[in-house]
Every structure is written in C-alpha cells, then in structure tokens.
C-alpha cells in the first residue's frame, strides 16, 4: 500500500504563514468530500499562522473548472499560493480518465505560466470509500497535506 498518512507533518519544519495570502478553489462535485478537504486545508493553514481574512475561497462546478477558477484567481487576486480542491471518482465510462488528465495537465500548465504555486489537492479515486479514507478518514486528509505544501511553496517563491 503506497498511501502514507496524509495529515502528518512536523510543525517545527513549517514556515510561519502569517504573511502569506492563500486562495482555495473548491469543486462542488462530490462536495461532501471536497468540503472535508477544504476544512482540513483551512485548519492546517490557520494552525501554522495564516490569517483567516487572508484565505480567499471560490467555488467552481467541477474539477475540470478548477483550471479556469485558479487562472482567474491568479489574474485578479493578490495571493501567494493557491490550493485547487477536487474529487474525481471513477464511473462507468472513460470520462474519469479525461477529467483527471485534463485537470492534471491544466494545473501543471498554470504552474508553468504564472509565478503563483497551484497545489494539486484533487483526489482521483476508484471508489467513494477511497475518497472518504483520504479526506479525514484512515489515511488522513489530503487537504492538510496540500495546505502544508502551499505554505512551503509560498516561502520558496520568495527566493
Ligand atoms: N465526474 C466528476 C466530475 N465531472 C464534471 C467535470 O469536472 C466538469 O465539471 C464537467 O465535465 C463540465 O465541464 N467532476 C468532478 O469533480 N468529479 C467527478 O467525479
Ligand atoms: C469522472 C466522471 O465524470 C464520472 O464520475 C462520470 O460517471 P460516468 O463515467 O458513469 O458517466
């Protein structure tokens, strides 16, 4: 099993986030999962010094729209890092593959085109149970992992 605990981190190694502004773009598809991912990310940001008023949340319809939502946030808001939150679950068809690949490539492209780190907090799971396990269940919360990545990348961006 490749999964580590997504919630674990050594707080002593995390930069203080009090001077950073964060964007969080949240997909409404599977919102029971994405809301838990958001809450995990928000909690981890606040626990590491982020100011609640400096966390900007936007919602988009589905994970594919995370690309445009993050692009628009970069172009219109002053943020130091963005967390893109989504949950794609395999259905009957190949649509899962196209959504996952599209979002992955789109977020990668944003990281290349702009100087704002966009963190990939998109669960791409075979089953709903896998999503539950990774959004506050037995494997932790990917929202926490993504928030820590966002803080670290905001700090790296200052070099
Ligand atoms: N099946 C899932 C989707 N599908 C919707 C797409 O993300 C997109 O909103 C639609 O194709 C219109 O452009 N989205 C998820 O986030 N999760 C899914 O499981
Ligand atoms: C990832 C999806 O879009 C998928 O959940 C849609 O389900 P289906 O492949 O059965 O149409």
PDB file of C-alpha atoms in Angstrom, residues 6-150:
ATOM      1  CA  UNK A   6      -1.751  12.495   4.516  1.00  0.00           C
ATOM      2  CA  UNK A   7      -2.259  14.519   7.701  1.00  0.00           C
ATOM      3  CA  UNK A   8       1.151  14.030   9.287  1.00  0.00           C
ATOM      4  CA  UNK A   9       3.738  16.806   9.268  1.00  0.00           C
ATOM      5  CA  UNK A  10       6.470  18.110  11.578  1.00  0.00           C
ATOM      6  CA  UNK A  11       5.231  21.549  12.668  1.00  0.00           C
ATOM      7  CA  UNK A  12       8.779  22.584  13.582  1.00  0.00           C
ATOM      8  CA  UNK A  13       9.722  22.432   9.906  1.00  0.00           C
ATOM      9  CA  UNK A  14       6.876  24.590   8.577  1.00  0.00           C
ATOM     10  CA  UNK A  15       7.432  28.296   7.871  1.00  0.00           C
ATOM     11  CA  UNK A  16       5.126  30.768   9.637  1.00  0.00           C
ATOM     12  CA  UNK A  17       2.303  31.532   7.194  1.00  0.00           C
ATOM     13  CA  UNK A  18       1.174  34.800   8.806  1.00  0.00           C
ATOM     14  CA  UNK A  19       2.467  36.984   5.960  1.00  0.00           C
ATOM     15  CA  UNK A  20       1.027  34.908   3.130  1.00  0.00           C
ATOM     16  CA  UNK A  21      -2.300  35.199   1.300  1.00  0.00           C
ATOM     17  CA  UNK A  22      -3.879  31.940   0.133  1.00  0.00           C
ATOM     18  CA  UNK A  23      -6.509  31.156  -2.473  1.00  0.00           C
ATOM     19  CA  UNK A  24      -8.558  27.971  -2.253  1.00  0.00           C
ATOM     20  CA  UNK A  25     -10.667  26.954  -5.263  1.00  0.00           C
ATOM     21  CA  UNK A  26     -13.153  24.199  -4.391  1.00  0.00           C
ATOM     22  CA  UNK A  27     -15.045  21.910  -6.787  1.00  0.00           C
ATOM     23  CA  UNK A  28     -18.713  21.349  -5.913  1.00  0.00           C
ATOM     24  CA  UNK A  29     -18.768  17.825  -7.419  1.00  0.00           C
ATOM     25  CA  UNK A  30     -18.698  15.318  -4.512  1.00  0.00           C
ATOM     26  CA  UNK A  31     -18.997  18.276  -2.144  1.00  0.00           C
ATOM     27  CA  UNK A  32     -19.220  16.022   0.930  1.00  0.00           C
ATOM     28  CA  UNK A  33     -15.618  15.077   0.168  1.00  0.00           C
ATOM     29  CA  UNK A  34     -14.364  18.446  -1.088  1.00  0.00           C
ATOM     30  CA  UNK A  35     -15.794  20.263   1.945  1.00  0.00           C
ATOM     31  CA  UNK A  36     -13.787  17.999   4.253  1.00  0.00           C
ATOM     32  CA  UNK A  37     -10.695  18.633   2.149  1.00  0.00           C
ATOM     33  CA  UNK A  38     -11.307  22.383   2.437  1.00  0.00           C
ATOM     34  CA  UNK A  39     -11.806  22.222   6.215  1.00  0.00           C
ATOM     35  CA  UNK A  40      -8.594  20.234   6.578  1.00  0.00           C
ATOM     36  CA  UNK A  41      -6.670  22.722   4.456  1.00  0.00           C
ATOM     37  CA  UNK A  42      -8.114  25.746   6.272  1.00  0.00           C
ATOM     38  CA  UNK A  43      -7.334  24.222   9.688  1.00  0.00           C
ATOM     39  CA  UNK A  44      -3.737  23.460   8.735  1.00  0.00           C
ATOM     40  CA  UNK A  45      -3.200  26.953   7.311  1.00  0.00           C
ATOM     41  CA  UNK A  46      -4.567  28.586  10.481  1.00  0.00           C
ATOM     42  CA  UNK A  47      -2.592  26.259  12.762  1.00  0.00           C
ATOM     43  CA  UNK A  48       0.576  27.439  11.021  1.00  0.00           C
ATOM     44  CA  UNK A  49      -0.070  31.138  11.367  1.00  0.00           C
ATOM     45  CA  UNK A  50      -2.245  32.043   8.405  1.00  0.00           C
ATOM     46  CA  UNK A  51      -4.779  34.824   8.971  1.00  0.00           C
ATOM     47  CA  UNK A  52      -8.400  33.785   8.232  1.00  0.00           C
ATOM     48  CA  UNK A  53      -9.068  37.018   6.357  1.00  0.00           C
ATOM     49  CA  UNK A  54      -6.123  36.222   4.072  1.00  0.00           C
ATOM     50  CA  UNK A  55      -7.697  32.959   2.859  1.00  0.00           C
ATOM     51  CA  UNK A  56      -9.894  33.529  -0.223  1.00  0.00           C
ATOM     52  CA  UNK A  57     -12.308  30.746  -1.163  1.00  0.00           C
ATOM     53  CA  UNK A  58     -14.010  30.387  -4.551  1.00  0.00           C
ATOM     54  CA  UNK A  59     -16.277  27.505  -5.647  1.00  0.00           C
ATOM     55  CA  UNK A  60     -16.428  26.005  -9.155  1.00  0.00           C
ATOM     56  CA  UNK A  61     -18.879  23.390 -10.546  1.00  0.00           C
ATOM     57  CA  UNK A  62     -16.458  20.509 -11.092  1.00  0.00           C
ATOM     58  CA  UNK A  63     -12.797  19.567 -11.019  1.00  0.00           C
ATOM     59  CA  UNK A  64     -12.346  20.445 -14.678  1.00  0.00           C
ATOM     60  CA  UNK A  65     -13.328  24.053 -13.835  1.00  0.00           C
ATOM     61  CA  UNK A  66     -10.551  24.246 -11.238  1.00  0.00           C
ATOM     62  CA  UNK A  67      -8.238  25.231 -14.079  1.00  0.00           C
ATOM     63  CA  UNK A  68     -10.177  28.350 -15.065  1.00  0.00           C
ATOM     64  CA  UNK A  69     -11.033  29.194 -11.465  1.00  0.00           C
ATOM     65  CA  UNK A  70      -7.359  29.138 -10.432  1.00  0.00           C
ATOM     66  CA  UNK A  71      -6.335  31.090 -13.545  1.00  0.00           C
ATOM     67  CA  UNK A  72      -8.927  33.790 -12.774  1.00  0.00           C
ATOM     68  CA  UNK A  73      -7.859  33.953  -9.150  1.00  0.00           C
ATOM     69  CA  UNK A  74      -4.209  34.395 -10.153  1.00  0.00           C
ATOM     70  CA  UNK A  75      -5.144  37.165 -12.576  1.00  0.00           C
ATOM     71  CA  UNK A  76      -7.457  39.110 -10.254  1.00  0.00           C
ATOM     72  CA  UNK A  77      -6.406  38.441  -6.660  1.00  0.00           C
ATOM     73  CA  UNK A  78      -3.209  39.009  -4.705  1.00  0.00           C
ATOM     74  CA  UNK A  79      -2.309  35.538  -3.434  1.00  0.00           C
ATOM     75  CA  UNK A  80       0.980  33.796  -2.661  1.00  0.00           C
ATOM     76  CA  UNK A  81      -0.274  30.268  -3.335  1.00  0.00           C
ATOM     77  CA  UNK A  82      -3.483  28.535  -4.413  1.00  0.00           C
ATOM     78  CA  UNK A  83      -4.903  25.168  -3.374  1.00  0.00           C
ATOM     79  CA  UNK A  84      -7.098  23.504  -6.027  1.00  0.00           C
ATOM     80  CA  UNK A  85      -9.523  21.101  -4.316  1.00  0.00           C
ATOM     81  CA  UNK A  86     -11.475  18.430  -6.192  1.00  0.00           C
ATOM     82  CA  UNK A  87     -12.629  14.817  -6.030  1.00  0.00           C
ATOM     83  CA  UNK A  88     -12.959  12.695  -9.153  1.00  0.00           C
ATOM     84  CA  UNK A  89     -14.425   9.216  -8.714  1.00  0.00           C
ATOM     85  CA  UNK A  90     -14.375   6.528 -11.409  1.00  0.00           C
ATOM     86  CA  UNK A  91     -17.771   5.989 -13.036  1.00  0.00           C
ATOM     87  CA  UNK A  92     -18.855   3.606 -15.790  1.00  0.00           C
ATOM     88  CA  UNK A  93     -17.027   5.333 -18.628  1.00  0.00           C
ATOM     89  CA  UNK A  94     -13.653   6.768 -19.630  1.00  0.00           C
ATOM     90  CA  UNK A  95     -14.801  10.251 -18.560  1.00  0.00           C
ATOM     91  CA  UNK A  96     -12.855   9.801 -15.321  1.00  0.00           C
ATOM     92  CA  UNK A  97      -9.621   9.465 -17.293  1.00  0.00           C
ATOM     93  CA  UNK A  98     -10.243  12.597 -19.334  1.00  0.00           C
ATOM     94  CA  UNK A  99     -11.251  14.739 -16.344  1.00  0.00           C
ATOM     95  CA  UNK A 100      -8.262  13.578 -14.281  1.00  0.00           C
ATOM     96  CA  UNK A 101      -5.810  14.052 -17.117  1.00  0.00           C
ATOM     97  CA  UNK A 102      -7.293  17.409 -18.077  1.00  0.00           C
ATOM     98  CA  UNK A 103      -7.129  18.795 -14.551  1.00  0.00           C
ATOM     99  CA  UNK A 104      -3.628  17.456 -14.020  1.00  0.00           C
ATOM    100  CA  UNK A 105      -2.307  18.979 -17.213  1.00  0.00           C
ATOM    101  CA  UNK A 106      -4.221  22.224 -16.682  1.00  0.00           C
ATOM    102  CA  UNK A 107      -2.886  22.785 -13.176  1.00  0.00           C
ATOM    103  CA  UNK A 108       0.602  21.852 -14.330  1.00  0.00           C
ATOM    104  CA  UNK A 109       0.301  24.462 -17.079  1.00  0.00           C
ATOM    105  CA  UNK A 110      -0.749  27.147 -14.566  1.00  0.00           C
ATOM    106  CA  UNK A 111       2.375  26.404 -12.513  1.00  0.00           C
ATOM    107  CA  UNK A 112       4.457  26.929 -15.632  1.00  0.00           C
ATOM    108  CA  UNK A 113       2.687  30.015 -16.983  1.00  0.00           C
ATOM    109  CA  UNK A 114       2.306  32.009 -13.751  1.00  0.00           C
ATOM    110  CA  UNK A 115       4.540  32.715 -10.730  1.00  0.00           C
ATOM    111  CA  UNK A 116       1.924  31.522  -8.251  1.00  0.00           C
ATOM    112  CA  UNK A 117       2.212  27.924  -6.991  1.00  0.00           C
ATOM    113  CA  UNK A 118      -1.032  25.991  -7.553  1.00  0.00           C
ATOM    114  CA  UNK A 119      -1.249  22.944  -5.306  1.00  0.00           C
ATOM    115  CA  UNK A 120      -2.921  19.793  -6.654  1.00  0.00           C
ATOM    116  CA  UNK A 121      -5.441  18.773  -3.982  1.00  0.00           C
ATOM    117  CA  UNK A 122      -7.523  16.589  -6.296  1.00  0.00           C
ATOM    118  CA  UNK A 123      -8.449  13.099  -5.134  1.00  0.00           C
ATOM    119  CA  UNK A 124      -8.680  10.764  -8.143  1.00  0.00           C
ATOM    120  CA  UNK A 125     -10.190   7.608  -6.686  1.00  0.00           C
ATOM    121  CA  UNK A 126     -11.581   4.305  -7.861  1.00  0.00           C
ATOM    122  CA  UNK A 127     -14.273   4.281  -5.170  1.00  0.00           C
ATOM    123  CA  UNK A 128     -16.077   6.635  -2.814  1.00  0.00           C
ATOM    124  CA  UNK A 129     -14.556   4.793   0.123  1.00  0.00           C
ATOM    125  CA  UNK A 130     -11.055   5.666  -1.101  1.00  0.00           C
ATOM    126  CA  UNK A 131     -12.130   9.318  -1.159  1.00  0.00           C
ATOM    127  CA  UNK A 132     -13.569   9.099   2.359  1.00  0.00           C
ATOM    128  CA  UNK A 133     -10.363   7.474   3.592  1.00  0.00           C
ATOM    129  CA  UNK A 134      -8.270  10.380   2.197  1.00  0.00           C
ATOM    130  CA  UNK A 135     -10.446  13.336   3.283  1.00  0.00           C
ATOM    131  CA  UNK A 136     -10.322  12.824   7.027  1.00  0.00           C
ATOM    132  CA  UNK A 137     -10.520   9.034   7.227  1.00  0.00           C
ATOM    133  CA  UNK A 138      -7.977   6.306   7.927  1.00  0.00           C
ATOM    134  CA  UNK A 139      -5.391   7.718   5.535  1.00  0.00           C
ATOM    135  CA  UNK A 140      -5.675  11.283   6.829  1.00  0.00           C
ATOM    136  CA  UNK A 141      -6.743  14.398   4.971  1.00  0.00           C
ATOM    137  CA  UNK A 142      -5.167  15.459   1.673  1.00  0.00           C
ATOM    138  CA  UNK A 143      -6.342  18.995   2.433  1.00  0.00           C
ATOM    139  CA  UNK A 144      -3.830  19.128   5.290  1.00  0.00           C
ATOM    140  CA  UNK A 145      -1.042  17.797   3.080  1.00  0.00           C
ATOM    141  CA  UNK A 146      -1.915  20.388   0.419  1.00  0.00           C
ATOM    142  CA  UNK A 147      -2.004  23.289   2.899  1.00  0.00           C
ATOM    143  CA  UNK A 148       1.487  22.402   4.105  1.00  0.00           C
ATOM    144  CA  UNK A 149       2.674  22.244   0.506  1.00  0.00           C
ATOM    145  CA  UNK A 150       1.105  25.667  -0.139  1.00  0.00           C
TER     146      UNK A 150
END
